[in-house]
Amino acid sequence: MISDTGAMQVIETYKLMIYGLVQGVGFRPYIFRLAHTHRLKGWVENRTDGVILMINATHEGVLKFRDEIIHTAPVASAIESIEIVKAGRQEFSSFEIRNSEDISDAVTEISPDIAVCPECLYDMKEQPHRKGYPLINCTHCGPRFSIIRDLPYDRPNTTMAPFDMCPVCRAEYTDVSDRRFHAQPVACNHCGPVYRMESASGQIENIDDILTRVKDIVAGGGLLAVKGTGGFHLTCNAFSEEGVKRLRNMKRRNGKPFALMFRSADEARKFVKINRKEEEVLTSWRRPIVLLRKKRNITKGIADGLSTLGVMLPYMPFHHQLFEHLDTPAVVMTSGNFTDEPILISDEKATRMFADHVDGVISYNREIFNRIDDSVLAVTGKDVMVLRRARAYAPSPIRTGIELEGILGTGAELTSTFCMGKGRQAIMSQYIGDLKNLETLDFYREIYDRFCRMFRFSPNLVVSDLHPDYMSTRFARQLAKEHPNIQHISVQHHHAHIASGMLDAGLEGEVLGFSFDGTGLGSDGHSWGGEVLKADYLNF
């Protein structure tokens, strides 16, 4: 490691190791261009533990280069640290991007999925080979976690592997001056995945014909199943009472509210209040569902009896195309599943299960590998609360400052997730759902196995809820039984919530914690309700 105190201004060879969210966000192309701006020679490559650079520079030059990386990195990246080490002298004739390497059990972060950027929306109207292409993307946007099979993040390790680039896309992919330089999901009308629509009247494959048909269905109060980034949505006109009623009956969902997708924030403002912080979250590259205060009701059956409405904005190219054709300013966008089951991701299964309930199933032939729902957030004052951590947030880690290596938390029974400790990071799974049936439990196990592989995780301590009958507790017991080296401990439900709140607020020592989370098994063997506990991280 070198210091900032200075040294002789001679050209040396330096190794830079960059840790954090630096894969899948256009980081290597960004470094390539920045190195050319600084007239540096060397190379950059992805590794499972981060991004590594070797450059020839002066001491002052490498520090300036580091500082510019910190201040101008891609918007969706998150640099945790940059280490600089003086290496043995090497001569480089140019700067290049090298092939990725899988070198250790240490891993970099995996990029979450990113909403389509304004530049791609422009290209969708202007680029000849991408005009109207509904799966357009670049290094700044598009699918990431939902298509990743393994690290390093390169096309062969994603569900884009079956799609060979055409000569035009290949030229963009290899051109350092192009925004799609090393964009792994790059595609166009000539070589990429395509949309199709299945209905009782047959199959439609032309995107313009699909959009025309969708307009008619939505205007007539019909229902659609539409493949999103991380799974299918069920959608209808938000102002059609008949459509909303059909959707509610289909999902067997009596009271839970539906989320709405509005054409724009300005359209949403006609129905909900949006302050500056809420707009910042709503329009961010993550594009989550945000709970906003109602100005007036929209349609019976959407969010009856509630003062808030779940609102999101278009985040896929297809969503923008959809609203260019629709007359309505908002549609219902709810998870494409039946009550208590995981969101569907298979085109074939969605067509089979939804065919008798909807007027059309719209899909595309790029596989979703990691299913993931829309995230749900709320703003309270200046703070943003993540209520459902999913698309665009998972699987980004939470930095804790506590050594967590090898610890697995299996979560509770309802609105379940699990959490893995990797170094000082807590890596939470995406929202999984209520562990009430075999399908959701299978999803839980599937994601656990995938996270173990992608994050090179091996548990040595598994922590579960105190309740012995929770599926997550049974999973923990089974894991410990199958692997004698894994210790299993149980934690009281309300104490776990308070400890989580302490960590989130950065608190140490003893606190008076209020946990109003409904019932949980108490340490005395009886059911406890909302509890007030004098507690620290270990005891209460």
mmCIF file of C-alpha atoms in Angstrom, residues 14 19 36 40 64 94 99 167-168 184 296 328 375 393 419 428 437 474 499 508 510 524:
data_model
loop_
_atom_site.group_PDB
_atom_site.id
_atom_site.type_symbol
_atom_site.label_atom_id
_atom_site.label_comp_id
_atom_site.label_asym_id
_atom_site.label_seq_id
_atom_site.Cartn_x
_atom_site.Cartn_y
_atom_site.Cartn_z
ATOM 1 C CA TYR A 14 1.091 -0.138 -9.881
ATOM 2 C CA TYR A 19 -13.779 -3.904 -4.495
ATOM 3 C CA HIS A 36 -6.941 6.612 -22.264
ATOM 4 C CA LEU A 40 -2.000 5.357 -19.051
ATOM 5 C CA LYS A 64 -5.125 11.281 -9.383
ATOM 6 C CA SER A 94 -1.164 0.095 -24.680
ATOM 7 C CA ASN A 99 -10.513 -11.816 -20.154
ATOM 8 C CA PRO A 167 -21.551 -8.151 -36.894
ATOM 9 C CA VAL A 168 -23.009 -4.745 -35.972
ATOM 10 C CA GLN A 184 -22.794 -8.378 -21.926
ATOM 11 C CA ARG A 296 -58.004 10.619 -4.332
ATOM 12 C CA THR A 328 -54.773 5.143 -19.928
ATOM 13 C CA SER A 375 -38.968 -3.857 -4.609
ATOM 14 C CA TYR A 393 -31.649 -3.942 -4.628
ATOM 15 C CA CYS A 419 -29.048 -13.766 4.809
ATOM 16 C CA MET A 428 -29.627 -10.890 1.692
ATOM 17 C CA ASN A 437 -46.275 -24.361 0.326
ATOM 18 C CA ARG A 474 -36.615 -27.026 9.676
ATOM 19 C CA ALA A 499 -31.103 -6.551 16.894
ATOM 20 C CA GLU A 508 -24.178 -0.457 20.261
ATOM 21 C CA GLU A 510 -28.165 -1.931 25.508
ATOM 22 C CA ASP A 524 -40.894 -19.423 27.830
#
